[in-house]
Amino acid sequence: MNRIPSSRVPSLRVPSPRTVLMLGCGLLWLVPLYLLLVNAMIPADAYPGEPSWVPRDLALWENLRTAWTDAAIGDSFLNSLFYAVVCGAAGVVVAAMAAFAVVVLPVPRPTLWFWVIYSGTIFPLQMFLAPLFGLYADANLYDSRLGLMLIYAAWAVPFAFFLIRNQMATLPPEVTEAAMLDGATFRRLFWQIHVPLLLPGLGAAFIFQFTAVWNDLLFGITLSRSPEVQPVMAALTTLNSAYGASGPPVILAGALIVSVPTLLVFLAFRGLFLRGITASAR
């Protein structure tokens, strides 16, 4: 009887701890998503009162329509999309200018300015709510789009500044010196040389700030109240109160609508995001 050489016997590969950890994290993320989809399909008047693990009906479209039109979450969805795009982009541009000033311009004590700007990420947001509410009430900015845009843009600056400044510090100084020898002004140096070189970092910072503004609830419920101004997360809490008696399916359908934009942004720009994070971590 011929024996198979031991070198040809296939051996079972034991997954590494890293693989097990990643699979566990993926499972922890997929299980709530599965429950969200399954229970959002149940008709609101037929909800059994406890989460269902097995799909029963196909009322997802009806629940989505109810959440979008009848519960008026569509207006707040467009508000948040406007806030996230405009304020995220404005915050990234201001942060890039601040990083350029700290790294390139001959400003005195650049390290001090770095910590002054970056300190905006250290303090908890709750400590700003009372002064902001009083200031907005006195300045007639409460429950206005301009008021939310100002706080969202300012909120986006410190962390975006941290990412962009780290990437800008890795650029070779010879690039700046050569451009200045050719007569380039600081404005041209920023817009035509540094901004194109920093596109991955700018993209990663924008994705972070888009997600942060989109997921904001604290400022939304504190500084606004009307559906024409409220962001979508604040509207989702209103949906929870208004449709709580009809069961979670409509609320879960609204949560499904809310989760789509950030997922699409990450899927569409994941390559740019990874390049930006890698460049900022050097």
mmCIF file of C-alpha atoms in Angstrom:
data_model
loop_
_atom_site.group_PDB
_atom_site.id
_atom_site.type_symbol
_atom_site.label_atom_id
_atom_site.label_comp_id
_atom_site.label_asym_id
_atom_site.label_seq_id
_atom_site.Cartn_x
_atom_site.Cartn_y
_atom_site.Cartn_z
ATOM 1 C CA MET A 1 0.000 0.000 0.000
ATOM 2 C CA ASN A 2 1.452 3.315 -1.094
ATOM 3 C CA ARG A 3 1.592 6.064 1.471
ATOM 4 C CA ILE A 4 1.112 9.698 0.593
ATOM 5 C CA PRO A 5 4.232 11.658 1.462
ATOM 6 C CA SER A 6 3.714 13.841 4.481
ATOM 7 C CA SER A 7 4.801 16.878 2.474
ATOM 8 C CA ARG A 8 1.767 16.407 0.161
ATOM 9 C CA VAL A 9 -0.844 16.018 2.892
ATOM 10 C CA PRO A 10 -2.910 19.236 3.023
ATOM 11 C CA SER A 11 -2.805 20.887 6.406
ATOM 12 C CA LEU A 12 -5.559 22.941 7.955
ATOM 13 C CA ARG A 13 -4.659 26.585 8.366
ATOM 14 C CA VAL A 14 -5.540 27.992 11.742
ATOM 15 C CA PRO A 15 -6.807 31.566 11.407
ATOM 16 C CA SER A 16 -4.612 34.146 13.051
ATOM 17 C CA PRO A 17 -5.884 36.180 16.031
ATOM 18 C CA ARG A 18 -6.021 39.217 13.773
ATOM 19 C CA THR A 19 -8.304 37.404 11.333
ATOM 20 C CA VAL A 20 -10.552 36.212 14.160
ATOM 21 C CA LEU A 21 -10.723 39.735 15.553
ATOM 22 C CA MET A 22 -11.645 41.239 12.172
ATOM 23 C CA LEU A 23 -14.303 38.574 11.586
ATOM 24 C CA GLY A 24 -15.754 39.250 15.032
ATOM 25 C CA CYS A 25 -15.860 42.997 14.411
ATOM 26 C CA GLY A 26 -17.523 42.414 11.042
ATOM 27 C CA LEU A 27 -20.118 40.159 12.646
ATOM 28 C CA LEU A 28 -20.845 42.718 15.354
ATOM 29 C CA TRP A 29 -21.513 45.278 12.605
ATOM 30 C CA LEU A 30 -23.573 42.987 10.352
ATOM 31 C CA VAL A 31 -25.959 41.613 13.003
ATOM 32 C CA PRO A 32 -27.510 45.012 13.899
ATOM 33 C CA LEU A 33 -27.703 45.860 10.189
ATOM 34 C CA TYR A 34 -29.515 42.588 9.525
ATOM 35 C CA LEU A 35 -32.001 43.254 12.342
ATOM 36 C CA LEU A 36 -32.520 46.781 11.036
ATOM 37 C CA LEU A 37 -33.417 45.548 7.553
ATOM 38 C CA VAL A 38 -35.610 42.664 8.720
ATOM 39 C CA ASN A 39 -37.664 44.708 11.172
ATOM 40 C CA ALA A 40 -37.977 47.665 8.788
ATOM 41 C CA MET A 41 -39.837 45.322 6.408
ATOM 42 C CA ILE A 42 -42.629 44.585 8.896
ATOM 43 C CA PRO A 43 -45.842 46.609 8.445
ATOM 44 C CA ALA A 44 -46.177 49.175 11.207
ATOM 45 C CA ASP A 45 -49.617 47.904 12.283
ATOM 46 C CA ALA A 46 -48.431 44.277 12.371
ATOM 47 C CA TYR A 47 -45.325 44.673 14.491
ATOM 48 C CA PRO A 48 -45.310 41.860 17.091
ATOM 49 C CA GLY A 49 -43.734 43.941 19.844
ATOM 50 C CA GLU A 50 -40.322 42.272 19.838
ATOM 51 C CA PRO A 51 -37.476 42.141 17.299
ATOM 52 C CA SER A 52 -37.905 39.593 14.547
ATOM 53 C CA TRP A 53 -34.973 37.561 13.231
ATOM 54 C CA VAL A 54 -36.834 36.140 10.209
ATOM 55 C CA PRO A 55 -38.203 38.287 7.342
ATOM 56 C CA ARG A 56 -41.988 38.151 7.363
ATOM 57 C CA ASP A 57 -43.413 40.800 5.025
ATOM 58 C CA LEU A 58 -42.161 43.194 2.384
ATOM 59 C CA ALA A 59 -43.491 46.529 3.637
ATOM 60 C CA LEU A 60 -40.098 48.211 3.476
ATOM 61 C CA TRP A 61 -41.070 50.604 0.697
ATOM 62 C CA GLU A 62 -44.233 51.654 2.525
ATOM 63 C CA ASN A 63 -42.301 52.316 5.743
ATOM 64 C CA LEU A 64 -39.657 54.261 3.817
ATOM 65 C CA ARG A 65 -42.355 56.385 2.185
ATOM 66 C CA THR A 66 -43.995 57.035 5.536
ATOM 67 C CA ALA A 67 -40.709 58.082 7.092
ATOM 68 C CA TRP A 68 -39.732 60.266 4.113
ATOM 69 C CA THR A 69 -43.027 62.049 3.345
ATOM 70 C CA ASP A 70 -45.558 61.631 6.161
ATOM 71 C CA ALA A 71 -42.976 62.071 8.911
ATOM 72 C CA ALA A 72 -41.240 64.836 6.873
ATOM 73 C CA ILE A 73 -37.785 63.370 7.330
ATOM 74 C CA GLY A 74 -37.019 64.217 3.697
ATOM 75 C CA ASP A 75 -36.679 67.956 4.384
ATOM 76 C CA SER A 76 -34.293 67.347 7.266
ATOM 77 C CA PHE A 77 -32.368 64.887 5.084
ATOM 78 C CA LEU A 78 -31.726 67.641 2.535
ATOM 79 C CA ASN A 79 -30.823 70.053 5.353
ATOM 80 C CA SER A 80 -28.181 67.681 6.696
ATOM 81 C CA LEU A 81 -26.841 67.026 3.207
ATOM 82 C CA PHE A 82 -26.423 70.772 2.710
ATOM 83 C CA TYR A 83 -24.800 71.247 6.134
ATOM 84 C CA ALA A 84 -22.441 68.291 5.715
ATOM 85 C CA VAL A 85 -21.231 69.247 2.231
ATOM 86 C CA VAL A 86 -20.973 73.025 2.615
ATOM 87 C CA CYS A 87 -19.770 73.191 6.223
ATOM 88 C CA GLY A 88 -17.442 70.228 5.843
ATOM 89 C CA ALA A 89 -15.835 71.791 2.765
ATOM 90 C CA ALA A 90 -15.612 75.228 4.406
ATOM 91 C CA GLY A 91 -14.019 73.758 7.530
ATOM 92 C CA VAL A 92 -11.459 71.838 5.472
ATOM 93 C CA VAL A 93 -10.495 74.949 3.475
ATOM 94 C CA VAL A 94 -10.041 77.014 6.641
ATOM 95 C CA ALA A 95 -8.084 74.190 8.264
ATOM 96 C CA ALA A 96 -5.827 73.918 5.210
ATOM 97 C CA MET A 97 -5.126 77.658 5.350
ATOM 98 C CA ALA A 98 -4.331 77.409 9.060
ATOM 99 C CA ALA A 99 -2.019 74.452 8.456
ATOM 100 C CA PHE A 100 -0.283 76.364 5.662
ATOM 101 C CA ALA A 101 0.243 79.315 7.991
ATOM 102 C CA VAL A 102 1.674 77.137 10.764
ATOM 103 C CA VAL A 103 3.956 75.027 8.545
ATOM 104 C CA VAL A 104 5.011 77.349 5.710
ATOM 105 C CA LEU A 105 4.475 80.977 6.642
ATOM 106 C CA PRO A 106 7.005 82.654 8.945
ATOM 107 C CA VAL A 107 4.554 83.091 11.814
ATOM 108 C CA PRO A 108 5.997 83.434 15.320
ATOM 109 C CA ARG A 109 5.593 80.454 17.670
ATOM 110 C CA PRO A 110 4.003 77.969 15.236
ATOM 111 C CA THR A 111 3.891 75.239 17.895
ATOM 112 C CA LEU A 112 1.790 77.460 20.145
ATOM 113 C CA TRP A 113 -0.657 78.147 17.322
ATOM 114 C CA PHE A 114 -0.850 74.439 16.580
ATOM 115 C CA TRP A 115 -1.929 73.651 20.140
ATOM 116 C CA VAL A 116 -4.331 76.583 20.260
ATOM 117 C CA ILE A 117 -6.172 75.335 17.162
ATOM 118 C CA TYR A 118 -5.931 71.634 18.012
ATOM 119 C CA SER A 119 -7.294 72.254 21.517
ATOM 120 C CA GLY A 120 -10.735 72.514 19.924
ATOM 121 C CA THR A 121 -10.795 68.706 19.775
ATOM 122 C CA ILE A 122 -9.898 68.235 23.437
ATOM 123 C CA PHE A 123 -12.808 69.837 25.299
ATOM 124 C CA PRO A 124 -16.207 68.080 25.376
ATOM 125 C CA LEU A 125 -18.914 69.661 23.263
ATOM 126 C CA GLN A 126 -21.372 69.774 26.171
ATOM 127 C CA MET A 127 -19.434 72.588 27.818
ATOM 128 C CA PHE A 128 -20.171 74.871 24.839
ATOM 129 C CA LEU A 129 -23.942 74.339 24.749
ATOM 130 C CA ALA A 130 -25.058 76.839 27.411
ATOM 131 C CA PRO A 131 -22.882 79.754 26.173
ATOM 132 C CA LEU A 132 -23.777 78.982 22.561
ATOM 133 C CA PHE A 133 -27.497 78.895 23.300
ATOM 134 C CA GLY A 134 -27.348 82.268 25.050
ATOM 135 C CA LEU A 135 -25.183 83.791 22.324
ATOM 136 C CA TYR A 136 -27.423 82.494 19.544
ATOM 137 C CA ALA A 137 -30.545 83.758 21.300
ATOM 138 C CA ASP A 138 -29.050 87.243 21.677
ATOM 139 C CA ALA A 139 -27.770 87.352 18.082
ATOM 140 C CA ASN A 140 -31.015 86.000 16.546
ATOM 141 C CA LEU A 141 -29.145 82.963 15.207
ATOM 142 C CA TYR A 142 -31.198 80.378 17.102
ATOM 143 C CA ASP A 143 -33.209 78.082 14.821
ATOM 144 C CA SER A 144 -31.548 79.400 11.669
ATOM 145 C CA ARG A 145 -29.530 77.716 8.950
ATOM 146 C CA LEU A 146 -26.793 80.318 9.289
ATOM 147 C CA GLY A 147 -26.414 79.550 12.979
ATOM 148 C CA LEU A 148 -25.992 75.818 12.392
ATOM 149 C CA MET A 149 -23.643 76.420 9.469
ATOM 150 C CA LEU A 150 -21.374 78.605 11.599
ATOM 151 C CA ILE A 151 -21.062 76.086 14.421
ATOM 152 C CA TYR A 152 -20.626 73.118 12.057
ATOM 153 C CA ALA A 153 -17.902 74.872 10.056
ATOM 154 C CA ALA A 154 -16.072 75.943 13.217
ATOM 155 C CA TRP A 155 -16.435 72.463 14.701
ATOM 156 C CA ALA A 156 -14.838 70.939 11.587
ATOM 157 C CA VAL A 157 -11.670 73.040 11.707
ATOM 158 C CA PRO A 158 -9.566 71.605 14.604
ATOM 159 C CA PHE A 159 -9.499 67.933 13.611
ATOM 160 C CA ALA A 160 -9.173 68.709 9.898
ATOM 161 C CA PHE A 161 -6.305 71.051 10.782
ATOM 162 C CA PHE A 162 -4.587 68.202 12.641
ATOM 163 C CA LEU A 163 -4.805 65.822 9.658
ATOM 164 C CA ILE A 164 -3.785 68.363 7.020
ATOM 165 C CA ARG A 165 -0.963 69.834 9.072
ATOM 166 C CA ASN A 166 0.558 66.367 9.585
ATOM 167 C CA GLN A 167 0.553 65.707 5.847
ATOM 168 C CA MET A 168 1.825 69.189 4.998
ATOM 169 C CA ALA A 169 4.765 68.736 7.371
ATOM 170 C CA THR A 170 5.904 65.724 5.296
ATOM 171 C CA LEU A 171 6.214 67.723 2.072
ATOM 172 C CA PRO A 172 9.835 68.426 1.134
ATOM 173 C CA PRO A 173 10.772 72.043 1.893
ATOM 174 C CA GLU A 174 12.633 72.213 -1.434
ATOM 175 C CA VAL A 175 9.269 72.465 -3.209
ATOM 176 C CA THR A 176 8.381 75.636 -1.323
ATOM 177 C CA GLU A 177 11.862 77.092 -1.707
ATOM 178 C CA ALA A 178 11.959 76.467 -5.466
ATOM 179 C CA ALA A 179 8.536 78.071 -5.962
ATOM 180 C CA MET A 180 9.511 81.127 -3.935
ATOM 181 C CA LEU A 181 12.741 81.496 -5.938
ATOM 182 C CA ASP A 182 10.597 81.542 -9.084
ATOM 183 C CA GLY A 183 8.641 84.458 -7.636
ATOM 184 C CA ALA A 184 5.529 82.636 -6.431
ATOM 185 C CA THR A 185 3.439 84.507 -3.877
ATOM 186 C CA PHE A 186 2.103 82.813 -0.771
ATOM 187 C CA ARG A 187 -1.373 82.737 -2.329
ATOM 188 C CA ARG A 188 -0.102 80.992 -5.456
ATOM 189 C CA LEU A 189 2.075 78.730 -3.328
ATOM 190 C CA PHE A 190 -0.976 77.584 -1.387
ATOM 191 C CA TRP A 191 -3.555 77.160 -4.152
ATOM 192 C CA GLN A 192 -1.385 75.946 -7.046
ATOM 193 C CA ILE A 193 1.274 73.886 -5.263
ATOM 194 C CA HIS A 194 0.240 72.756 -1.782
ATOM 195 C CA VAL A 195 -3.455 72.132 -2.409
ATOM 196 C CA PRO A 196 -2.838 69.732 -5.358
ATOM 197 C CA LEU A 197 -0.191 67.888 -3.335
ATOM 198 C CA LEU A 198 -2.528 67.643 -0.333
ATOM 199 C CA LEU A 199 -5.607 66.324 -2.140
ATOM 200 C CA PRO A 200 -5.587 62.895 -0.355
ATOM 201 C CA GLY A 201 -5.349 64.578 3.049
ATOM 202 C CA LEU A 202 -8.013 67.126 2.142
ATOM 203 C CA GLY A 203 -10.293 64.332 0.947
ATOM 204 C CA ALA A 204 -9.811 62.303 4.122
ATOM 205 C CA ALA A 205 -10.470 65.375 6.275
ATOM 206 C CA PHE A 206 -13.644 66.151 4.302
ATOM 207 C CA ILE A 207 -14.946 62.587 4.721
ATOM 208 C CA PHE A 208 -14.361 62.796 8.475
ATOM 209 C CA GLN A 209 -16.128 66.145 8.743
ATOM 210 C CA PHE A 210 -18.983 65.115 6.450
ATOM 211 C CA THR A 211 -19.633 62.124 8.697
ATOM 212 C CA ALA A 212 -19.335 64.185 11.890
ATOM 213 C CA VAL A 213 -21.786 66.855 10.704
ATOM 214 C CA TRP A 214 -24.193 64.294 9.307
ATOM 215 C CA ASN A 215 -24.269 62.301 12.561
ATOM 216 C CA ASP A 216 -24.584 65.346 14.816
ATOM 217 C CA LEU A 217 -27.493 65.305 17.234
ATOM 218 C CA LEU A 218 -26.268 67.525 20.072
ATOM 219 C CA PHE A 219 -26.161 70.857 18.239
ATOM 220 C CA GLY A 220 -29.176 69.935 16.139
ATOM 221 C CA ILE A 221 -31.557 69.525 19.064
ATOM 222 C CA THR A 222 -30.031 72.423 21.036
ATOM 223 C CA LEU A 223 -29.804 75.158 18.403
ATOM 224 C CA SER A 224 -32.819 74.363 16.188
ATOM 225 C CA ARG A 225 -36.419 73.265 16.452
ATOM 226 C CA SER A 226 -38.260 73.848 13.151
ATOM 227 C CA PRO A 227 -38.324 71.132 10.450
ATOM 228 C CA GLU A 228 -37.089 73.658 7.870
ATOM 229 C CA VAL A 229 -33.806 74.051 9.802
ATOM 230 C CA GLN A 230 -33.346 70.842 11.802
ATOM 231 C CA PRO A 231 -30.718 68.299 10.700
ATOM 232 C CA VAL A 232 -31.789 64.753 10.042
ATOM 233 C CA MET A 233 -30.632 63.248 13.351
ATOM 234 C CA ALA A 234 -32.778 65.704 15.284
ATOM 235 C CA ALA A 235 -35.697 64.884 12.983
ATOM 236 C CA LEU A 236 -35.135 61.195 13.666
ATOM 237 C CA THR A 237 -35.700 61.767 17.389
ATOM 238 C CA THR A 238 -38.936 63.587 16.512
ATOM 239 C CA LEU A 239 -39.914 60.625 14.354
ATOM 240 C CA ASN A 240 -39.316 58.346 17.339
ATOM 241 C CA SER A 241 -41.734 60.403 19.438
ATOM 242 C CA ALA A 242 -44.410 60.866 16.769
ATOM 243 C CA TYR A 243 -44.475 57.277 15.485
ATOM 244 C CA GLY A 244 -43.543 55.421 18.649
ATOM 245 C CA ALA A 245 -47.119 54.155 19.068
ATOM 246 C CA SER A 246 -47.086 52.531 15.618
ATOM 247 C CA GLY A 247 -43.999 50.480 16.433
ATOM 248 C CA PRO A 248 -40.357 50.590 15.400
ATOM 249 C CA PRO A 249 -40.678 49.681 11.663
ATOM 250 C CA VAL A 250 -41.192 53.283 10.534
ATOM 251 C CA ILE A 251 -38.433 54.496 12.859
ATOM 252 C CA LEU A 252 -36.074 51.792 11.588
ATOM 253 C CA ALA A 253 -36.916 52.737 8.014
ATOM 254 C CA GLY A 254 -35.981 56.323 8.861
ATOM 255 C CA ALA A 255 -32.724 55.111 10.411
ATOM 256 C CA LEU A 256 -32.033 53.150 7.222
ATOM 257 C CA ILE A 257 -32.491 56.303 5.154
ATOM 258 C CA VAL A 258 -30.188 58.240 7.459
ATOM 259 C CA SER A 259 -27.399 55.645 7.255
ATOM 260 C CA VAL A 260 -27.171 55.606 3.445
ATOM 261 C CA PRO A 261 -25.207 58.848 2.675
ATOM 262 C CA THR A 262 -22.204 58.175 4.919
ATOM 263 C CA LEU A 263 -21.988 54.602 3.640
ATOM 264 C CA LEU A 264 -22.028 55.814 0.026
ATOM 265 C CA VAL A 265 -19.378 58.450 0.739
ATOM 266 C CA PHE A 266 -17.016 55.895 2.271
ATOM 267 C CA LEU A 267 -17.585 53.373 -0.521
ATOM 268 C CA ALA A 268 -17.113 55.983 -3.258
ATOM 269 C CA PHE A 269 -13.991 57.588 -1.794
ATOM 270 C CA ARG A 270 -12.407 54.751 0.174
ATOM 271 C CA GLY A 271 -9.211 54.867 -1.922
ATOM 272 C CA LEU A 272 -8.790 58.589 -1.383
ATOM 273 C CA PHE A 273 -9.604 58.167 2.304
ATOM 274 C CA LEU A 274 -6.956 55.466 2.817
ATOM 275 C CA ARG A 275 -4.312 57.492 0.968
ATOM 276 C CA GLY A 276 -5.111 60.569 3.016
ATOM 277 C CA ILE A 277 -4.939 58.721 6.340
ATOM 278 C CA THR A 278 -1.665 57.062 5.355
ATOM 279 C CA ALA A 279 -0.133 60.382 4.313
ATOM 280 C CA SER A 280 -1.285 62.100 7.521
ATOM 281 C CA ALA A 281 0.134 59.323 9.729
ATOM 282 C CA ARG A 282 3.690 59.569 8.422
#
